[in-house]
Short mmCIF file of C-alpha atoms and ligand atoms in Angstrom, two decimals:
data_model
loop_
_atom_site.label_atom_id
_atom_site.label_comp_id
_atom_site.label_asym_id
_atom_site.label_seq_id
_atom_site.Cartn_x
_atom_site.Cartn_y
_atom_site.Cartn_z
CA UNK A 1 51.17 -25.72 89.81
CA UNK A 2 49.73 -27.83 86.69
CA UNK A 3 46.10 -28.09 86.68
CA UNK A 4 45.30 -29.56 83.36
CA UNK A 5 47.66 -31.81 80.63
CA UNK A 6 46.62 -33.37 77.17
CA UNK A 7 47.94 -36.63 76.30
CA UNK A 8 47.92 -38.75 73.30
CA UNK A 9 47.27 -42.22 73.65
CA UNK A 10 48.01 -44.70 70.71
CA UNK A 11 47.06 -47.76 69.36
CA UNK A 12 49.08 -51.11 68.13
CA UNK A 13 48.87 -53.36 65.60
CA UNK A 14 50.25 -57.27 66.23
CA UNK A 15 53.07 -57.20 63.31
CA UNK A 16 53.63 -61.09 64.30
CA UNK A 17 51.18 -62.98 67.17
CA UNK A 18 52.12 -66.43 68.56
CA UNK A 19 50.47 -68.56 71.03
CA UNK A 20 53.60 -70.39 72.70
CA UNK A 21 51.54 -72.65 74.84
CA UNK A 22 48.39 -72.37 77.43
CA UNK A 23 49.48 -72.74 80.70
CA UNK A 24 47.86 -74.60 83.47
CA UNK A 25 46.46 -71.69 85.03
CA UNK A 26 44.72 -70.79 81.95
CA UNK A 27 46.95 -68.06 80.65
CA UNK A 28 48.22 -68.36 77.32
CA UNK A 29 51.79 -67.36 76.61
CA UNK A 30 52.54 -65.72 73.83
CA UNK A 31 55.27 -63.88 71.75
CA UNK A 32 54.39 -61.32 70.09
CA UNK A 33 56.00 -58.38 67.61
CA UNK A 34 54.21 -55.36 68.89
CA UNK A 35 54.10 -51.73 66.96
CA UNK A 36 52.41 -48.60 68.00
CA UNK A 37 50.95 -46.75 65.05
CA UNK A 38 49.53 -43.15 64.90
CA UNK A 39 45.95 -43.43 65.01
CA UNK A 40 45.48 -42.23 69.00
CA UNK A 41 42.79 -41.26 71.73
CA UNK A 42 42.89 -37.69 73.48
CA UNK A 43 42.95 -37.38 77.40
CA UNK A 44 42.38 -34.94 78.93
CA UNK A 45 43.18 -34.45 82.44
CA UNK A 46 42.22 -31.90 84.90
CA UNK A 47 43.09 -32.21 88.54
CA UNK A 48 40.08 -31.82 91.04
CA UNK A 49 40.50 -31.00 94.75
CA UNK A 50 37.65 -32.62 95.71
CA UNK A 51 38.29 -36.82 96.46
CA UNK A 52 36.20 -37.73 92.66
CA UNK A 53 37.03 -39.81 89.51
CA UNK A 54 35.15 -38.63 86.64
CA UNK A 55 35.30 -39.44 83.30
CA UNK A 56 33.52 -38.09 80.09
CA UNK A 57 33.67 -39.42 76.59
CA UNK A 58 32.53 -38.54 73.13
CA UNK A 59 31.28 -42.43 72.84
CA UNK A 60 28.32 -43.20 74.79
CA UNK A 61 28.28 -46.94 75.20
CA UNK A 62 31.45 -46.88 77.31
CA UNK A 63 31.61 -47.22 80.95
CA UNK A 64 32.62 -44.21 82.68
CA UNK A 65 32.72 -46.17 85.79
CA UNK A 66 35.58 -48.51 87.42
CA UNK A 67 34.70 -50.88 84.78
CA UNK A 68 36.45 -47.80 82.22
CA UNK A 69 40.54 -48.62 82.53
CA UNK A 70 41.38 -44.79 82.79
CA UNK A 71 38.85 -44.90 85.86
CA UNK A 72 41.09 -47.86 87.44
CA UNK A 73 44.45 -46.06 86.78
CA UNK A 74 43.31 -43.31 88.24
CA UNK A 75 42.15 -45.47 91.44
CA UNK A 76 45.32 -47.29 91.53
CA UNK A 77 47.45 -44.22 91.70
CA UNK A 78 45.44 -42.58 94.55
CA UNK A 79 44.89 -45.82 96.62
CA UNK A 80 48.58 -46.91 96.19
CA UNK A 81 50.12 -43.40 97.27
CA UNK A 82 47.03 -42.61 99.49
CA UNK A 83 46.47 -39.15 97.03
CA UNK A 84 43.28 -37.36 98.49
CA UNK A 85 43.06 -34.73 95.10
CA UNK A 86 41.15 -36.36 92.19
CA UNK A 87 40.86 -35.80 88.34
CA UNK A 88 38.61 -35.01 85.64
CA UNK A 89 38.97 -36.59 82.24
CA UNK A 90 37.83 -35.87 78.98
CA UNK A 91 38.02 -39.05 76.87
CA UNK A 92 38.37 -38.65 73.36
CA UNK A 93 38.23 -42.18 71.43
CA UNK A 94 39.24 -42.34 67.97
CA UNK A 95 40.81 -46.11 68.26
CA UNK A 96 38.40 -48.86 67.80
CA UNK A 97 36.68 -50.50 70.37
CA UNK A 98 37.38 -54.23 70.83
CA UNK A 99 39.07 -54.13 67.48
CA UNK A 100 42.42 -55.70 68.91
CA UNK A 101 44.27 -52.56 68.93
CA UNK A 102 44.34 -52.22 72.85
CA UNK A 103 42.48 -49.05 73.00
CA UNK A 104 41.53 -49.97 76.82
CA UNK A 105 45.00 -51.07 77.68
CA UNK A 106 46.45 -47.41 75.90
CA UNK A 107 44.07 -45.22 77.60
CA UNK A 108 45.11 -47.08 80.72
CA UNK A 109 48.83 -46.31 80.09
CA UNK A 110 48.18 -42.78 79.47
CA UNK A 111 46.07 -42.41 82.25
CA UNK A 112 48.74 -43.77 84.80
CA UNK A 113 51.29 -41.41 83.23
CA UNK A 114 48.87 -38.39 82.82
CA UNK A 115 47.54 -38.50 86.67
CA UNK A 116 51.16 -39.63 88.43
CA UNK A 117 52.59 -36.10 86.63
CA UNK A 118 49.28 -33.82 87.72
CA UNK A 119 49.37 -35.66 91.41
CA UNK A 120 53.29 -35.03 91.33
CA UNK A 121 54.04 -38.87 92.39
CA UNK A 122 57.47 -38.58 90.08
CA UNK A 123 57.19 -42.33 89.53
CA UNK A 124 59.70 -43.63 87.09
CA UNK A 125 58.55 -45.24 83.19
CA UNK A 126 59.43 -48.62 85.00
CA UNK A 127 57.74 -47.95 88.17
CA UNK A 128 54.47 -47.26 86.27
CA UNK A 129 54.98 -50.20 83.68
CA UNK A 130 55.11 -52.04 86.88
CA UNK A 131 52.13 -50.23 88.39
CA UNK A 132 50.46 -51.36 84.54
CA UNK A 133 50.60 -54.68 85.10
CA UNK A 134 48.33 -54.81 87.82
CA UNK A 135 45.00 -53.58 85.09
CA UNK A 136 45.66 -55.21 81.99
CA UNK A 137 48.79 -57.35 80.58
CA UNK A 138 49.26 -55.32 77.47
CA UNK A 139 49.75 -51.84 79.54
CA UNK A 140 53.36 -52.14 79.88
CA UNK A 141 53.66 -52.10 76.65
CA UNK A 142 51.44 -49.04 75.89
CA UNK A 143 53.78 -47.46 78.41
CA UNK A 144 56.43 -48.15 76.67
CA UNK A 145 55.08 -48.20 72.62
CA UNK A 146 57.38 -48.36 69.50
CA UNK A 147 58.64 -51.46 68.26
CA UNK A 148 58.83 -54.35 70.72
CA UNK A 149 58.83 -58.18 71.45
CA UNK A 150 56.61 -58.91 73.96
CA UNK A 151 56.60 -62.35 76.03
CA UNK A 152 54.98 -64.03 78.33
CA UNK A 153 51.33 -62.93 79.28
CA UNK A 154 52.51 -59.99 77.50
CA UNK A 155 54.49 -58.20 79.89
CA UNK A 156 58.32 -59.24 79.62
CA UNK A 157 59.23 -56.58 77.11
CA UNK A 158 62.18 -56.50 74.81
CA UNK A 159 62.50 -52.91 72.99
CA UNK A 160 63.54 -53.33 68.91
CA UNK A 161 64.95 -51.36 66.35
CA UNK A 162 61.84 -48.94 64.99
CA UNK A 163 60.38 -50.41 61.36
CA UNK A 164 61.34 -49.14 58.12
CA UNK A 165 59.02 -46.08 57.22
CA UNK A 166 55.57 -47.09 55.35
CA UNK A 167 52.11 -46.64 54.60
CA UNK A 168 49.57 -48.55 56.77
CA UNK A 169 46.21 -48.91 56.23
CA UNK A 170 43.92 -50.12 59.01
CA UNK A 171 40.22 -51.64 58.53
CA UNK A 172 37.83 -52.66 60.95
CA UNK A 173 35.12 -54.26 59.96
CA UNK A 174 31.46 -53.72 62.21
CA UNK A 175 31.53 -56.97 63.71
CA UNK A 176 32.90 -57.21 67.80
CA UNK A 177 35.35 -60.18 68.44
CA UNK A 178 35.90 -61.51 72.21
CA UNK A 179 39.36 -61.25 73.36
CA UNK A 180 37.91 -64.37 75.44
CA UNK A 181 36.11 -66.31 72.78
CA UNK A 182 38.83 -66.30 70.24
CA UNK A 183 41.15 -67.96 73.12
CA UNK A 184 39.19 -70.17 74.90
CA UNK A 185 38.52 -71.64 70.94
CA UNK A 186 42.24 -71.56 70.48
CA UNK A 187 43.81 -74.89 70.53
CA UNK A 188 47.01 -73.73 71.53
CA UNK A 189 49.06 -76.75 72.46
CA UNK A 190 47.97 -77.95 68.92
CA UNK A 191 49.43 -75.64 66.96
CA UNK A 192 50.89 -77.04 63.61
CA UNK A 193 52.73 -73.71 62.15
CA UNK A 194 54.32 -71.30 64.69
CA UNK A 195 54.83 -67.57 63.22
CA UNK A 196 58.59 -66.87 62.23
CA UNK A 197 58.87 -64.97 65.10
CA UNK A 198 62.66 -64.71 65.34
CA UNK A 199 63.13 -64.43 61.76
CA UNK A 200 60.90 -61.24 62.57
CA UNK A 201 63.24 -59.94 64.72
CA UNK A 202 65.97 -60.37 62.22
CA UNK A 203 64.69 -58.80 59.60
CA UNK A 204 63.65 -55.61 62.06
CA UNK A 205 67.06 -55.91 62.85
CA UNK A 206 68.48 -55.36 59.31
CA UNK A 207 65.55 -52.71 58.72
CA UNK A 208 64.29 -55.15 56.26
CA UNK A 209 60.14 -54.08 55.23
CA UNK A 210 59.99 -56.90 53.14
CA UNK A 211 61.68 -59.15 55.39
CA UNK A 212 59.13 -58.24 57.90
CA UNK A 213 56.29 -58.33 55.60
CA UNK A 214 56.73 -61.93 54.56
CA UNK A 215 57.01 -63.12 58.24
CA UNK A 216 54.05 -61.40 59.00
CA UNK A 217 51.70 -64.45 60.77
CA UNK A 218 48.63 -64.17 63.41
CA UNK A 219 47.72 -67.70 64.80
CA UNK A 220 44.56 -66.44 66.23
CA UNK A 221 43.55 -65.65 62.44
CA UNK A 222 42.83 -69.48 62.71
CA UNK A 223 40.04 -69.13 65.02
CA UNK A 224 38.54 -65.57 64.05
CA UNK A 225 38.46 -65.86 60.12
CA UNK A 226 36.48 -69.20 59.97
CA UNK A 227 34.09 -67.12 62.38
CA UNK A 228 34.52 -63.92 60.54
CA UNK A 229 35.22 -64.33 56.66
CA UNK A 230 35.16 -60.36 55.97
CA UNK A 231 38.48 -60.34 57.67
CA UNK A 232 39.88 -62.73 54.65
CA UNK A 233 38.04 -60.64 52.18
CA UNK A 234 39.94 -57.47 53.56
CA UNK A 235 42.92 -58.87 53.59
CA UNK A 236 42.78 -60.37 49.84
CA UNK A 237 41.88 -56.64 49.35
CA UNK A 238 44.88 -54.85 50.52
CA UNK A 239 46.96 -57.80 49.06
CA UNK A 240 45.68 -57.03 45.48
CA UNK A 241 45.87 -53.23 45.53
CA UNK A 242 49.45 -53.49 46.51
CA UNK A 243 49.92 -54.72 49.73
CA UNK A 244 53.22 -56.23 50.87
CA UNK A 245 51.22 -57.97 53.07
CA UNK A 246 48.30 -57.91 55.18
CA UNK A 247 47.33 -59.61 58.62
CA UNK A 248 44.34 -59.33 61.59
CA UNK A 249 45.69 -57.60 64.45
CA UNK A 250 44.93 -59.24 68.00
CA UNK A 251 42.58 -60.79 68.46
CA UNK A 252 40.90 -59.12 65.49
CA UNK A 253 38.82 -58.17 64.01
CA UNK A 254 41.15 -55.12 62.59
CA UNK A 255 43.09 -56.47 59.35
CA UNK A 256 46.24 -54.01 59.11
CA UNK A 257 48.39 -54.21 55.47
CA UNK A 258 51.53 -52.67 55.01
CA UNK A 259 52.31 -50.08 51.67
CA UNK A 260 55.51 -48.82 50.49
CA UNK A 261 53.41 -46.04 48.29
CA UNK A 262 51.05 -43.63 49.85
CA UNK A 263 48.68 -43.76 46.67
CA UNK A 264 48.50 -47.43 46.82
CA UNK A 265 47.30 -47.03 50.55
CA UNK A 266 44.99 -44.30 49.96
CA UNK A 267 43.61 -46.09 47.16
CA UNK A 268 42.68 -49.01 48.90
CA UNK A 269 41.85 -47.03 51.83
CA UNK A 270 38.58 -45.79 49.40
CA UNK A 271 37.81 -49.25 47.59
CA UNK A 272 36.95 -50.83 51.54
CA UNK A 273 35.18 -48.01 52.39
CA UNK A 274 33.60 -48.44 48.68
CA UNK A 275 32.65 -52.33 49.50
CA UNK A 276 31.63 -51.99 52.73
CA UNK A 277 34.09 -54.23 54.21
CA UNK A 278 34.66 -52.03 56.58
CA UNK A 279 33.15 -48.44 58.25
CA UNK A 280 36.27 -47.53 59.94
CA UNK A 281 39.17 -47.49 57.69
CA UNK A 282 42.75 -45.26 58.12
CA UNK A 283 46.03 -45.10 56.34
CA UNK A 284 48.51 -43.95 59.63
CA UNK A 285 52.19 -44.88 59.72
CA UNK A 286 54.17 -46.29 62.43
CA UNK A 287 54.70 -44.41 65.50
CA UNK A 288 58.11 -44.99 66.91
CA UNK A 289 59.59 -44.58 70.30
CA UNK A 290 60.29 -41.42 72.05
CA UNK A 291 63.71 -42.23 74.51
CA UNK A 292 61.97 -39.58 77.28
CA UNK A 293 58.44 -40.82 78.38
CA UNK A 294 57.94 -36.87 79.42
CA UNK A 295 56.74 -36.21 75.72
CA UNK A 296 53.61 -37.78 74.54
P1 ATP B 1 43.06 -55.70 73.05
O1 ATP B 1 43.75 -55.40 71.77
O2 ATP B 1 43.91 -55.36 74.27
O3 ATP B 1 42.41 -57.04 73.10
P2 ATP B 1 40.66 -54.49 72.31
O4 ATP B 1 40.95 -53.51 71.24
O5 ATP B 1 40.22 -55.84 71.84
O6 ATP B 1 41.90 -54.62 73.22
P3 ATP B 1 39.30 -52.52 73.90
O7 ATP B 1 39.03 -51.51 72.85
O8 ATP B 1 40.39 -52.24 74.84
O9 ATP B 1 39.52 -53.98 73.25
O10 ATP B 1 37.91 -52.70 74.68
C1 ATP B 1 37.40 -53.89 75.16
C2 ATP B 1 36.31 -53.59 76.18
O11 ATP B 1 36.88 -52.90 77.29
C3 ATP B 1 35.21 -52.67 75.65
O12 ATP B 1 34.10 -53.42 75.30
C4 ATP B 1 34.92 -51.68 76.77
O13 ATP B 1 33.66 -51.86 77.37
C5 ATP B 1 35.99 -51.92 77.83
N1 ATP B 1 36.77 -50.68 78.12
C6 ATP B 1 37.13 -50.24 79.34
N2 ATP B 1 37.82 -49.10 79.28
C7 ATP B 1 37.91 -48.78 77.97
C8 ATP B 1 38.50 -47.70 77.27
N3 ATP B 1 39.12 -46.70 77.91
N4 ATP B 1 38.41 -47.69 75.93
C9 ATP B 1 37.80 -48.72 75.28
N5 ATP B 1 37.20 -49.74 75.89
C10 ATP B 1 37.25 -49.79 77.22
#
């Protein structure tokens, strides 16, 4: 029997992010072009046979309690199919934290896939998208990852072609931005200039970069770079060192910028770290969908 897997779980950058309007429960709806990229967190999971959830992690300001996502995934699994065995994991962050990548909401996903395969609950990709939904609205989607349209509170998925190839650098600057704040300040029924959002979809369609590139829009940009201004400065950055474009992810503060040329990329990859607009700074490319969900 398995005792131990390694997983990879990977981040995602908001290619387009509109706010459709709030609703009256509070929740926003949005639409949103999603991509997974390959800058990732290890897991690794090791089944216990005592009744335990334990979790340890190379970054020591994160809860390794239930308020830690893997920890509810985990829980969820073993209350919802009544598992007595538990599981060890070894939490490896390399993603940003509360950089508007959805670093909690990937670790999640992994963690629901990792554990249902070590517990042997042979739970379908849909099943456990469904399972997702329950800890965090962007978790189907880490489930699922590659190029997507996401709806809704985020969980009415629509799988797209994958992008075009290409160089993407990503910057975070060392400032934290509240998922909450940046909403709660969003005026979303006020909204002058929606993001081509269906354009998008065209041009990923046609496997057009450039198409996709000049669509690129955030409408949360409006509340986070008044707040924020290094996230403008970033993005002028990547603009002038060759940039097709360049856009916060999220609900920031990560700026991503898309390159056709590797040197370009690299380049400016050096002159942020150089300026100090940002500590953590990576040139990944786009990770696109594997069909089978058994390799990670
Ligand atoms: P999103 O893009 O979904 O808004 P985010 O990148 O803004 O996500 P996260 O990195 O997911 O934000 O973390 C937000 C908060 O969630 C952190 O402050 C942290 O305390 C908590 N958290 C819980 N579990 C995790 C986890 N596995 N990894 C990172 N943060 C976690």
């Amino acid at each position: 029997m398995q005792n131990t897997l390694q997983l990879k779980a990977y981040a995602k950058i908001n290619l387009g992010l509109d706010v459709v309007r709030k609703r009256d429960d509070g929740y926003h709806e949005v639409r949103m072009i999603m991509q997974t990229i390959k800058l990732y967190d290890k897991l690794t999971f090791r089944l216990l046979e005592e009744d335990a959830i334990r979790i340890k992690t190379n970054l020591g300001f994160l809860p390794v309690n239930e308020d830690n996502l893997v920890y509810r995934a985990v829980r969820l699994l073993k209350d919802t199919y009544g598992v007595k065995q538990g599981m060890e994991i070894d939490l490896f962050k390399c993603i940003p934290v509360a950089a508007g990548m959805a670093g909690g909401s990937t670790d999640c996903a992994a963690a629901l896939v990792g554990a249902s395969r070590l517990f042997q609950l042979h739970l379908s990709k849909e099943k456990l998208m469904e399972l997702g939904v329950k800890l965090g609205a962007d978790v189907p989607y880490c489930i699922l990852r590659g190029t997507a349209l996401s709806e809704g509170i985020g969980e009415k998925l629509t799988s797209l072609p994958p992008i075009p190839d290409c160089h993407i650098v990503v910057a975070k600057p060392p400032i934290s931005v509240s998922t909450k704040f940046v909403y709660e300040h969003l005026d979303a029924n006020g909204i002058e200039k929606h993001p081509d959002i269906d354009g998008m979809i065209r041009a990923i369609e046609e496997g057009s970069l450039s198409g996709i590139a000049e669509r690129m829009e955030n409408v949360l940009e409006t509340v986070t770079i008044p707040e924020y201004p290094v996230i403008d400065k970033i993005k002028d950055c990547m603009r002038q060192q060759g940039a097709m474009n360049a856009l916060m992810s999220g609900s920031g503060p990560t700026v991503f910028g898309i390159f056709e040329k590797e040197e370009d990329a690299l380049r400016t990859k050096e002159l942020i770290r150089k300026q100090n607009l940002a500590g953590q700074v990576y040139v990944v490319s786009p990770f696109n969908q594997d069909p089978a969900i058994g390799r990670r």
